[in-house]
XYZ file of C-alpha atoms in Angstrom:
764
model
C 156.382 119.390 119.032
C 159.511 120.408 121.208
C 159.853 119.915 124.924
C 159.450 123.596 125.553
C 156.384 123.726 123.323
C 154.802 120.762 124.875
C 155.015 122.511 128.195
C 154.275 125.985 127.001
C 150.979 124.571 125.581
C 149.459 123.137 128.539
C 147.578 125.202 130.396
C 148.765 125.859 134.126
C 145.882 124.488 136.072
C 142.892 122.545 134.988
C 139.004 123.836 135.155
C 139.065 127.969 135.603
C 137.977 129.943 132.782
C 139.227 128.101 129.572
C 137.155 124.860 131.084
C 133.939 127.909 130.908
C 135.003 128.796 127.077
C 135.665 124.952 126.313
C 132.216 124.196 127.669
C 130.691 127.058 125.840
C 132.028 126.368 122.570
C 130.964 122.670 122.482
C 127.262 123.873 123.788
C 126.492 126.014 121.139
C 127.631 124.450 118.630
C 125.438 121.620 119.202
C 122.646 122.797 121.000
C 122.521 126.795 120.506
C 121.877 129.313 123.298
C 118.172 128.886 124.352
C 118.871 124.891 124.068
C 122.070 124.771 125.670
C 120.969 126.940 128.956
C 117.589 125.185 129.500
C 119.339 121.811 129.401
C 122.402 122.683 131.127
C 120.087 123.914 133.696
C 118.816 120.977 133.879
C 121.736 118.478 134.629
C 122.440 116.412 137.463
C 119.435 118.916 138.964
C 116.775 117.014 141.177
C 113.984 117.140 138.966
C 116.398 117.402 135.637
C 118.778 114.368 134.128
C 121.906 112.542 135.418
C 124.729 113.386 133.889
C 126.034 110.510 131.649
C 129.524 111.628 131.772
C 130.748 109.711 135.238
C 129.726 108.852 138.388
C 130.830 111.382 141.116
C 128.399 112.400 143.521
C 125.912 115.478 143.654
C 126.784 117.917 146.196
C 123.479 118.576 148.473
C 123.581 122.094 147.924
C 123.230 121.734 144.294
C 123.816 125.218 141.923
C 122.567 126.242 138.741
C 125.670 124.930 136.968
C 126.390 121.411 138.952
C 127.871 120.198 135.338
C 131.496 119.634 134.253
C 133.501 120.595 130.975
C 133.032 116.481 130.243
C 129.945 116.783 131.178
C 128.587 119.576 128.816
C 130.702 117.467 126.129
C 128.599 114.472 126.490
C 125.359 115.996 126.702
C 126.462 118.013 123.690
C 127.921 115.082 121.895
C 124.325 113.369 121.980
C 122.338 116.427 121.069
C 123.602 117.037 118.044
C 121.168 118.191 115.149
C 123.591 115.614 112.719
C 121.594 112.452 111.935
C 122.688 109.135 110.503
C 119.048 108.682 108.742
C 118.205 106.238 105.688
C 119.761 108.501 103.451
C 123.044 108.603 105.658
C 123.565 105.240 105.438
C 122.454 104.799 101.454
C 124.880 107.112 100.617
C 127.680 105.378 102.780
C 128.355 101.518 102.245
C 129.828 99.444 105.254
C 133.093 98.931 103.828
C 133.607 102.987 103.169
C 132.602 103.445 106.816
C 135.496 101.158 108.352
C 137.789 103.082 106.655
C 136.875 105.757 108.690
C 138.021 106.656 112.347
C 135.991 106.094 115.630
C 135.691 109.928 116.290
C 134.507 110.095 112.999
C 131.853 107.552 112.993
C 130.305 108.917 116.512
C 130.263 112.500 115.006
C 127.990 111.672 112.459
C 125.025 111.975 115.018
C 122.198 110.799 116.336
C 120.213 107.301 115.079
C 117.189 107.954 114.356
C 115.054 104.922 112.760
C 115.953 101.162 113.005
C 118.094 99.905 110.530
C 118.832 96.295 109.103
C 122.491 95.120 107.030
C 121.072 92.214 105.520
C 123.592 88.845 105.123
C 125.388 90.048 102.111
C 124.217 93.207 101.430
C 126.672 96.598 101.258
C 124.416 99.041 103.473
C 122.108 99.346 105.893
C 118.620 100.052 104.792
C 115.551 101.079 107.216
C 113.521 98.190 108.816
C 110.525 98.773 110.913
C 110.276 98.339 114.475
C 108.267 95.103 114.230
C 110.112 93.615 112.038
C 113.761 94.382 113.623
C 112.166 92.789 116.641
C 110.358 90.196 115.095
C 113.567 88.753 113.683
C 115.624 89.225 116.811
C 113.124 86.836 118.623
C 113.236 84.317 115.382
C 116.835 84.122 115.863
C 116.856 83.952 119.659
C 113.974 81.328 119.649
C 115.852 79.142 117.259
C 119.177 79.253 118.711
C 119.697 75.165 119.672
C 120.996 76.796 123.411
C 119.901 79.650 124.857
C 123.826 80.088 125.750
C 124.463 80.802 122.307
C 123.761 84.302 122.642
C 125.574 86.622 124.293
C 124.607 89.683 126.113
C 126.707 92.933 126.613
C 125.715 96.539 128.925
C 126.888 99.612 128.945
C 127.102 101.959 132.119
C 125.099 103.749 131.032
C 122.305 102.002 130.880
C 119.513 103.183 133.941
C 118.632 99.993 136.844
C 115.148 100.078 135.394
C 116.201 99.021 131.790
C 119.337 96.800 132.781
C 117.320 94.967 135.183
C 114.689 94.221 132.241
C 117.492 93.139 130.368
C 118.667 90.607 133.154
C 115.126 89.485 133.531
C 114.857 88.567 129.498
C 118.666 87.284 128.933
C 117.826 84.931 132.460
C 114.113 84.153 131.082
C 115.692 82.804 127.982
C 117.856 80.569 130.125
C 121.569 81.755 130.310
C 124.114 84.207 132.261
C 125.659 85.385 129.602
C 125.761 88.985 130.287
C 129.645 90.899 129.925
C 129.128 94.285 130.460
C 131.724 96.906 130.453
C 132.358 96.174 134.474
C 134.536 92.895 133.047
C 136.705 95.481 131.621
C 137.133 98.090 134.223
C 136.183 97.882 137.877
C 135.875 94.111 138.245
C 139.458 94.379 140.244
C 137.824 96.079 142.288
C 134.327 94.424 142.921
C 136.067 90.935 143.044
C 139.274 92.371 145.661
C 136.452 94.538 147.787
C 133.723 91.165 147.987
C 136.767 89.023 149.149
C 138.262 91.612 151.465
C 135.440 93.272 152.990
C 132.358 91.721 151.805
C 130.590 94.261 149.213
C 132.492 95.214 146.130
C 131.654 98.738 146.023
C 133.338 101.888 147.867
C 132.157 102.591 152.316
C 132.117 106.383 152.080
C 129.870 109.150 151.183
C 130.940 112.595 150.120
C 129.900 113.403 153.542
C 133.289 111.663 154.519
C 135.789 113.564 152.792
C 134.843 116.950 154.695
C 136.264 114.600 157.633
C 139.397 112.997 156.047
C 142.568 113.979 157.301
C 144.413 112.200 154.514
C 143.188 110.790 150.966
C 145.186 108.894 149.092
C 144.107 109.226 144.948
C 145.815 106.314 143.316
C 145.479 104.987 139.883
C 143.258 107.948 138.701
C 143.391 111.214 136.572
C 140.288 112.911 137.723
C 140.996 116.208 135.500
C 139.807 114.880 132.821
C 137.893 111.673 133.610
C 135.676 113.291 136.606
C 136.760 116.812 137.219
C 133.507 117.256 139.326
C 136.084 115.367 142.060
C 138.801 117.871 142.083
C 136.157 120.210 143.972
C 135.565 118.088 146.794
C 139.848 117.717 146.905
C 140.375 120.911 146.554
C 137.801 121.912 149.798
C 139.392 118.865 151.441
C 143.173 120.628 150.916
C 141.775 123.849 151.686
C 140.643 122.779 155.575
C 144.131 120.981 155.964
C 143.439 117.583 154.789
C 146.629 115.913 153.028
C 146.051 114.627 149.351
C 148.440 112.421 148.110
C 148.632 111.315 144.126
C 149.963 108.648 143.452
C 150.252 107.533 140.111
C 153.264 106.792 137.337
C 152.389 110.255 135.185
C 151.291 113.834 137.315
C 148.243 115.033 136.248
C 147.356 118.565 135.929
C 144.196 118.315 137.336
C 145.723 116.988 141.051
C 148.531 119.721 141.133
C 146.530 122.814 140.033
C 142.495 123.534 140.108
C 140.552 126.814 139.221
C 137.176 126.116 140.185
C 134.873 127.440 137.376
C 132.038 128.148 139.804
C 134.064 130.598 141.980
C 135.206 134.181 141.551
C 139.276 132.870 141.733
C 138.773 130.434 139.437
C 136.878 132.747 136.704
C 139.728 134.840 136.924
C 142.234 132.286 136.455
C 143.758 131.744 139.898
C 144.397 128.218 140.488
C 144.592 126.782 143.806
C 146.684 123.090 144.908
C 144.527 119.935 144.946
C 147.478 117.249 145.821
C 150.149 118.643 147.992
C 152.446 115.067 147.205
C 153.113 113.257 143.413
C 154.545 109.600 144.025
C 156.045 108.655 140.916
C 154.862 104.990 141.042
C 156.577 102.675 138.690
C 153.737 101.376 136.066
C 152.601 97.942 137.940
C 154.401 98.750 141.173
C 151.075 99.694 143.312
C 151.968 96.400 145.357
C 155.222 97.094 146.036
C 154.644 100.610 146.893
C 151.566 99.821 149.396
C 153.273 96.767 150.651
C 156.678 99.113 151.424
C 154.364 101.611 152.868
C 152.582 99.041 155.293
C 156.282 97.836 156.092
C 157.319 101.017 157.478
C 154.160 101.416 159.701
C 154.652 98.271 161.289
C 158.824 99.291 161.913
C 157.095 102.440 163.561
C 154.751 100.462 165.617
C 158.027 98.299 166.926
C 159.644 102.058 167.071
C 157.171 103.454 169.015
C 156.060 100.640 171.021
C 153.020 99.321 173.190
C 152.446 103.058 174.925
C 152.217 104.887 171.488
C 150.881 101.867 169.056
C 149.889 102.744 166.232
C 148.183 100.078 164.597
C 144.675 99.823 165.781
C 144.632 96.282 167.734
C 141.336 96.663 169.058
C 140.040 96.939 165.771
C 142.218 94.292 163.898
C 142.257 91.490 166.989
C 138.041 92.266 167.187
C 136.852 92.710 163.169
C 139.557 91.334 161.027
C 141.578 87.752 160.149
C 144.243 86.867 158.945
C 146.850 89.573 160.421
C 149.748 87.266 161.401
C 150.055 85.928 158.458
C 149.614 88.733 156.144
C 152.281 91.018 158.863
C 155.001 87.826 158.429
C 154.950 88.078 154.675
C 155.156 91.808 154.730
C 158.420 91.407 157.377
C 159.655 89.098 154.991
C 159.707 90.623 152.122
C 163.404 92.379 150.655
C 163.257 96.075 150.642
C 165.336 96.162 147.610
C 162.982 94.675 145.911
C 160.115 96.753 146.894
C 162.220 99.828 145.932
C 163.196 98.207 142.652
C 159.373 97.512 141.486
C 157.987 100.262 143.098
C 160.169 102.240 141.446
C 160.041 104.158 145.340
C 162.670 104.662 147.476
C 162.848 103.666 150.961
C 162.938 107.200 152.405
C 159.655 108.633 150.140
C 157.593 105.425 151.704
C 159.155 106.399 155.277
C 157.743 109.599 154.648
C 154.680 108.013 153.326
C 153.958 105.816 155.643
C 154.510 108.567 158.623
C 151.786 111.040 157.119
C 149.528 107.539 157.063
C 150.368 107.221 160.506
C 149.883 110.559 161.935
C 146.317 110.808 159.830
C 143.403 109.573 162.394
C 140.848 108.897 159.366
C 142.245 108.015 155.697
C 140.425 107.565 152.448
C 141.553 106.022 149.632
C 140.366 106.832 145.935
C 141.002 104.699 142.637
C 139.870 104.140 139.216
C 141.614 101.810 136.303
C 144.952 102.389 136.951
C 144.797 100.038 139.623
C 142.135 97.772 138.450
C 144.022 97.044 135.115
C 146.805 95.023 135.367
C 147.502 91.618 135.891
C 148.098 92.076 139.894
C 144.639 94.179 139.562
C 143.117 92.417 142.170
C 146.184 92.327 144.611
C 146.547 96.016 143.872
C 143.114 96.713 145.881
C 143.594 94.086 148.461
C 146.693 96.043 149.277
C 145.125 98.752 149.896
C 143.052 97.607 152.115
C 145.374 95.306 153.921
C 147.267 99.309 154.734
C 143.724 101.078 155.531
C 142.698 97.752 157.770
C 145.557 98.171 159.943
C 144.490 101.593 161.554
C 140.867 100.512 161.504
C 140.355 102.934 158.138
C 136.735 101.158 156.776
C 133.735 101.647 158.154
C 134.085 105.073 160.451
C 133.370 108.251 159.347
C 136.351 110.060 157.614
C 137.622 106.678 156.396
C 137.056 104.257 153.856
C 137.638 102.726 150.387
C 136.404 104.912 147.041
C 136.331 103.151 143.719
C 135.352 105.787 141.391
C 133.279 104.737 138.606
C 134.047 106.169 134.624
C 130.463 105.167 133.304
C 127.417 107.091 135.165
C 125.497 103.742 136.223
C 127.917 100.906 135.947
C 127.696 100.238 139.916
C 123.715 99.949 139.278
C 123.683 97.944 136.514
C 125.605 95.131 138.855
C 122.907 96.073 141.235
C 120.445 95.077 138.931
C 121.932 91.570 138.270
C 124.214 92.158 134.984
C 126.299 90.185 135.961
C 127.504 86.885 134.572
C 128.125 84.957 137.860
C 125.089 85.946 139.763
C 124.459 85.400 143.390
C 122.191 82.403 144.093
C 120.080 84.454 146.363
C 119.523 86.940 143.968
C 118.704 84.351 141.113
C 116.216 82.786 144.395
C 114.798 86.088 144.501
C 113.942 86.621 140.967
C 112.717 83.032 140.377
C 110.001 83.425 142.785
C 108.873 87.072 141.706
C 108.373 86.256 138.439
C 107.277 82.093 138.540
C 110.445 80.360 136.640
C 113.607 79.117 137.337
C 116.645 81.018 136.255
C 119.673 79.582 135.070
C 122.200 78.667 137.922
C 125.710 78.307 135.808
C 127.632 80.695 135.227
C 127.967 82.681 132.140
C 130.488 84.568 129.793
C 132.723 87.346 130.795
C 133.803 89.863 128.370
C 136.874 87.696 127.623
C 135.157 84.627 127.406
C 132.602 85.943 125.534
C 135.637 86.587 122.930
C 136.780 83.437 123.365
C 133.515 81.749 122.386
C 132.889 83.703 119.348
C 136.245 83.106 117.962
C 135.421 79.299 118.735
C 131.781 79.782 116.597
C 129.980 79.010 120.174
C 127.830 82.327 119.556
C 125.028 82.618 117.014
C 124.027 85.852 118.451
C 125.775 89.083 119.994
C 123.329 91.766 121.202
C 124.654 94.958 123.089
C 123.191 97.504 125.286
C 124.502 101.051 124.281
C 128.821 100.414 124.110
C 131.571 99.866 121.568
C 132.703 96.572 122.161
C 134.808 96.188 119.448
C 136.984 99.457 120.359
C 136.188 99.263 123.676
C 137.807 95.584 123.807
C 141.978 93.979 123.894
C 143.048 92.446 121.163
C 141.220 94.319 118.529
C 141.529 92.208 115.785
C 140.879 89.311 117.168
C 137.953 90.767 119.309
C 136.362 92.104 115.559
C 137.005 88.593 113.795
C 135.433 87.259 116.644
C 132.412 89.588 116.197
C 131.962 88.887 112.472
C 131.502 85.282 113.437
C 128.034 85.798 114.984
C 125.202 85.139 112.586
C 122.804 88.112 114.240
C 124.464 91.400 115.925
C 121.521 93.639 117.703
C 122.387 97.232 119.277
C 120.845 99.346 121.232
C 122.751 102.747 120.740
C 122.391 106.388 120.483
C 125.312 107.017 117.728
C 127.651 105.077 114.763
C 130.227 102.953 116.010
C 132.352 100.374 114.669
C 131.222 97.587 116.184
C 127.903 97.788 114.310
C 130.120 97.886 110.992
C 132.180 94.666 112.196
C 129.860 92.630 114.386
C 126.844 89.915 112.926
C 126.635 88.215 109.109
C 123.452 90.783 109.541
C 122.842 93.463 111.807
C 120.340 95.233 113.446
C 119.916 98.520 115.160
C 117.757 99.702 117.487
C 117.541 103.450 118.153
C 117.046 104.278 121.360
C 116.677 108.146 123.862
C 119.495 109.840 125.606
C 119.415 110.609 128.980
C 118.032 114.045 128.548
C 115.512 113.258 126.258
C 111.643 113.649 126.934
C 110.332 109.625 127.763
C 106.348 109.356 127.160
C 104.975 105.766 127.952
C 100.974 104.978 128.072
C 101.426 105.728 131.644
C 102.388 108.947 131.295
C 106.097 110.627 130.999
C 108.635 108.580 132.703
C 112.083 108.992 134.639
C 114.540 106.112 135.697
C 116.888 105.588 138.118
C 121.384 105.187 138.253
C 123.085 104.421 141.238
C 126.301 106.648 141.496
C 129.965 105.629 143.028
C 128.938 105.804 146.411
C 126.039 103.895 146.268
C 122.932 106.777 146.086
C 120.524 105.575 143.803
C 118.490 109.158 142.432
C 116.215 109.784 139.179
C 116.857 111.324 136.290
C 114.533 112.407 133.551
C 115.339 114.421 130.422
C 112.594 116.596 128.840
C 114.354 117.262 125.328
C 112.440 116.840 122.704
C 113.312 113.681 120.771
C 115.923 113.078 118.341
C 113.800 111.334 116.161
C 109.705 110.526 116.310
C 111.057 107.149 115.773
C 113.360 106.524 119.037
C 112.575 104.383 122.006
C 114.028 103.859 125.467
C 115.654 101.420 126.633
C 113.091 99.830 128.653
C 110.614 100.017 126.048
C 112.944 98.155 123.630
C 113.424 95.655 126.342
C 110.064 95.509 127.310
C 109.044 94.813 123.678
C 111.680 92.604 122.292
C 110.941 90.702 125.755
C 106.768 90.430 124.284
C 108.032 89.364 120.669
C 110.912 86.410 121.739
C 107.644 85.083 124.526
C 104.869 86.313 123.807
C 102.154 89.134 124.958
C 99.312 88.427 127.400
C 95.696 88.382 126.809
C 93.848 90.087 129.199
C 93.502 88.301 131.956
C 96.438 85.366 131.248
C 98.540 85.399 133.484
C 100.365 82.103 132.614
C 101.872 82.871 128.973
C 105.130 84.519 128.918
C 106.393 82.950 132.060
C 104.038 85.123 133.909
C 105.917 88.295 133.166
C 103.910 91.170 131.315
C 106.384 92.946 129.446
C 104.505 95.397 128.007
C 103.073 96.714 131.079
C 106.492 97.243 132.773
C 107.481 99.274 130.564
C 103.931 101.500 130.692
C 104.654 102.533 134.054
C 108.321 102.256 135.414
C 107.079 102.479 138.493
C 105.940 98.867 137.982
C 109.558 97.643 137.035
C 110.854 99.140 140.492
C 107.962 97.633 142.437
C 109.683 94.288 140.482
C 113.610 95.517 141.514
C 111.965 96.307 145.425
C 110.743 92.406 145.189
C 114.054 91.541 144.272
C 117.073 93.164 145.227
C 117.395 94.269 148.360
C 118.109 97.851 149.873
C 115.114 98.816 147.496
C 112.391 98.815 149.724
C 109.360 101.206 149.403
C 111.683 102.276 146.214
C 108.971 104.479 143.890
C 108.467 106.788 147.208
C 112.205 107.129 148.206
C 113.182 108.115 144.839
C 110.536 110.348 144.460
C 111.666 112.250 148.097
C 115.741 112.720 146.894
C 116.787 109.264 146.530
C 118.668 106.409 149.659
C 122.027 105.050 150.294
C 121.926 101.210 149.342
C 122.764 99.599 153.003
C 126.465 97.999 153.413
C 127.240 96.535 156.794
C 131.238 97.441 155.823
C 130.236 101.007 156.192
C 129.350 99.659 159.804
C 132.379 97.760 159.632
C 130.187 94.582 160.193
C 131.447 92.582 156.901
C 129.555 89.891 154.737
C 132.534 87.177 154.603
C 132.649 83.648 155.682
C 133.351 84.521 159.591
C 132.421 87.972 159.651
C 135.722 89.728 159.467
C 137.426 91.594 157.321
C 140.523 90.026 155.805
C 144.081 90.416 155.198
C 145.116 88.883 152.057
C 148.822 87.642 151.381
C 150.361 88.537 147.859
C 153.349 87.969 146.611
C 155.376 90.844 145.601
C 154.700 90.676 141.411
C 157.986 90.768 139.583
C 157.795 93.749 136.521
C 161.129 92.263 135.054
C 161.188 92.899 131.578
C 163.536 91.588 128.919
C 166.417 94.042 127.246
C 164.999 97.100 125.430
C 161.078 96.479 126.200
C 159.418 98.906 127.915
C 156.240 98.686 129.858
C 153.169 100.380 128.467
C 150.042 101.657 130.205
C 146.880 102.761 128.190
C 145.545 106.212 129.520
C 142.485 108.702 128.151
C 142.803 112.261 126.977
C 141.207 115.452 127.995
C 139.028 115.578 125.428
C 137.719 111.867 125.593
C 134.855 109.737 127.454
C 135.595 106.165 126.924
C 135.548 105.272 123.918
C 134.565 108.590 122.172
C 136.630 111.209 121.041
C 135.697 114.802 121.293
C 139.122 116.327 119.317
C 142.272 114.458 118.901
C 144.139 117.390 121.537
C 144.753 116.113 125.171
C 144.732 119.762 126.508
C 146.001 118.951 129.905
C 149.427 117.361 129.037
C 149.725 119.637 126.017
C 149.234 117.419 123.290
C 147.947 118.487 120.188
C 147.026 117.111 116.954
C 147.445 113.206 117.361
C 146.089 110.278 119.362
C 148.854 108.122 117.728
C 151.360 108.816 120.214
C 154.266 107.266 122.580
C 155.394 109.161 125.500
C 158.671 108.133 127.145
C 161.027 109.480 129.077
C 164.081 111.064 128.487
C 166.762 108.128 129.016
C 164.580 105.915 127.536
C 164.641 107.607 124.075
C 168.348 108.550 124.545
C 168.793 104.623 124.885
C 167.033 104.138 121.571
C 169.079 106.588 120.238
C 165.210 108.359 119.225
C 164.122 112.061 119.285
C 160.773 114.167 119.648
C 158.732 113.595 116.853
C 160.026 110.276 115.598
C 157.718 107.622 114.490
C 157.659 104.407 115.874
C 155.489 101.018 115.944
C 154.589 99.654 118.876
C 155.412 95.990 119.100
C 153.873 93.540 121.918
C 155.024 89.641 122.079
C 152.782 87.386 124.820
C 153.052 83.580 124.180
C 155.081 83.991 120.956
C 152.402 85.567 119.084
C 153.223 89.525 118.458
C 150.659 92.549 117.887
C 151.700 95.772 116.390
C 150.250 99.080 116.580
C 151.803 101.237 113.503
C 153.074 104.568 113.398
C 153.356 105.857 116.765
C 154.548 109.499 117.408
C 157.386 109.674 120.306
C 156.774 112.095 122.475
C 158.846 113.526 125.430
C 157.111 113.135 129.221
C 157.400 112.753 132.643
C 157.060 108.921 132.668
C 159.100 106.709 134.940
C 162.053 104.948 132.925
C 161.333 102.119 131.532
C 157.623 102.556 130.910
C 155.712 104.347 128.552
C 152.184 105.410 127.844
C 149.434 105.600 124.885
C 145.930 106.736 124.989
C 143.230 104.018 125.073
C 141.692 102.647 122.443
C 144.370 103.320 119.954
C 146.721 100.860 121.911
C 144.179 98.042 122.884
C 145.283 96.218 119.767
C 148.422 95.129 121.825
C 146.951 93.901 124.607
C 146.786 90.221 124.642
C 143.329 88.401 125.107
C 144.616 86.220 127.560
C 146.598 88.990 129.618
C 144.069 89.560 132.462
C 143.687 90.307 136.017
C 143.907 87.132 138.095
C 141.034 86.588 140.264
C 138.447 89.202 138.219
C 139.964 88.730 134.564
C 140.288 92.559 133.800
C 141.883 92.903 130.872
C 145.577 94.204 131.594
C 145.623 97.162 129.649
C 147.866 99.280 131.553
C 151.271 96.681 131.575
C 151.993 95.506 128.456
C 155.406 95.142 127.572
C 156.045 96.646 124.497
C 159.381 97.254 122.565
C 159.324 100.241 119.366
C 161.102 99.717 115.929
C 161.183 102.090 113.745
C 158.123 103.129 111.563
C 158.310 102.744 107.726
C 155.159 105.665 108.114
C 156.764 108.694 107.622
C 154.037 110.978 109.913
C 151.596 109.717 112.688
């Protein structure tokens, strides 16, 4: 495909009439016209269900069509009429399914009954719920040590299911609760928690209506959370500056046609970001140190009469400023330019924009967190914001934008391998047992433990662990070593085919489906990127009569492991009446209220529209050891690569949600027909004697171990020189398990040194 063809085939703007057409196509194909109108009319409504596709908050003045193209695709995907049933599984042995790609597996439809792949068997076969739960319970009770089980959680899980899940795991006696946060925003939580005392954002949607400047860093809203574009565009229209900082220019941050506006429907797009900063892959610490250095220079130039540093805030509310300033002023300007890929003049201009803005919001996603210096990336932004008091006041603050709909809520509910002692104290008091205190395994440590034969049971509530995790071959080998794998899931995926000598699939309801329990119709709750807790209630008929909700599955498993409580007997099961909790989710929320701060009067407030969880940092009250926000010093990371190497980052396409692939096209980048592509700068192609369309192998070497991904087509693209971009999860096998962020242990998907070698494959 020529460069001209690539540009010509990409749309001129994100959104617009094409987004409506694509949304309608997916919805009509999966749901039909009547069902599509009804279900989409409930999506993101107060009396409806929360979109599983992202965690961007809902506006206070919701319209009928309160969704985006991504959300429609996700709802259509889970609303498919195709079924993975006993007939399908009988016709497809596991060895055949393993030859299929991730997209094909998920496209086969919904899981509708419990199934088991017994030891040595070639196929999955039906199993009753009672037998399935009994087999899992027996395996857990037989463990010589509860730490020989690992319990993974996906961010699609509701607060109620997540709370019950961590309760079951800790009642069993372990904190082995790795989750998808370990692989995405752990660097945000670690960096923010250390610097400002809370691992979450400090802004609400209303702050975007007050900000003077918004920095959008390492983020592609157009493909990953499109509803954010409307917020950014509205801010731009009223005069707020919007700066995109990313190695790749992203279409959604250039121009956006709001499909709910007449001009958007007519294809008349408006600008979003007014500046794009093409930072080098991994150059963010250098960039923000460079901006901070220029801000300090402006401070010196203007003098005390026109100070730009908020000295009252810095001296009264922060610690560590002097050491941080000394480190910034001692940094080599030439090295900052080299490592960031941004020249001194541009750094100065960015500093002047920052100084001119009274209120500044910094947003980011995994383009910042998935580096070896991911925590330093986050704290470098925090340092810059603290310099002018841009945290904890209206129109200013930090905004880590979560990709999965309740990944933040999962952590609030206790899905964490390193729980705080206070949380465990309250949990134990509420349920009459002593929770384990020793920290458990995160994602990387869990894979290492499985490889070493230290794990007998792997359980997953949602997700596609084998595909999402780094170092794909080793991860699959690790999962295969477990004696039993248990998957609570809606669709078929590769993890279910490679994990466990024996594997059990427990099918669950989707977010859009009706949940009936003995206590009547139930709703669940979620927490969005801005700490707003609100309800979600599906009303669509379940895909199968045998489906159970996630809270019900966890509660039934708890009863199977610990025993039912006979009427009037509160001493068995550790005092936990598991089945009663799932009979009426109000009881789960009452328990959450007793354990998790901020959930006082939970059931009433969530029925009245939801509430924002409290955060001291929003009021410039910082829950740190000295009660102050912390300036943190970080040495400038050196991103030197060996001769011939490129620094590779993984990205998501427009037709993708996490590991779920909707098509092989990336419409917003103009790349069609294949995901096995590597995007390169013109000069890097010429230096290697490559032309667009050539097929190469990507080779990474870490600690003397070579990893190879075969058959990638070369695409000429506007990537910084010396860098490369590939798609997640196709390139995950190049990411070494031992390559992760310092402090957070988030896998370094975004900074992988690679070399290109001519492929023996003729086509990609």
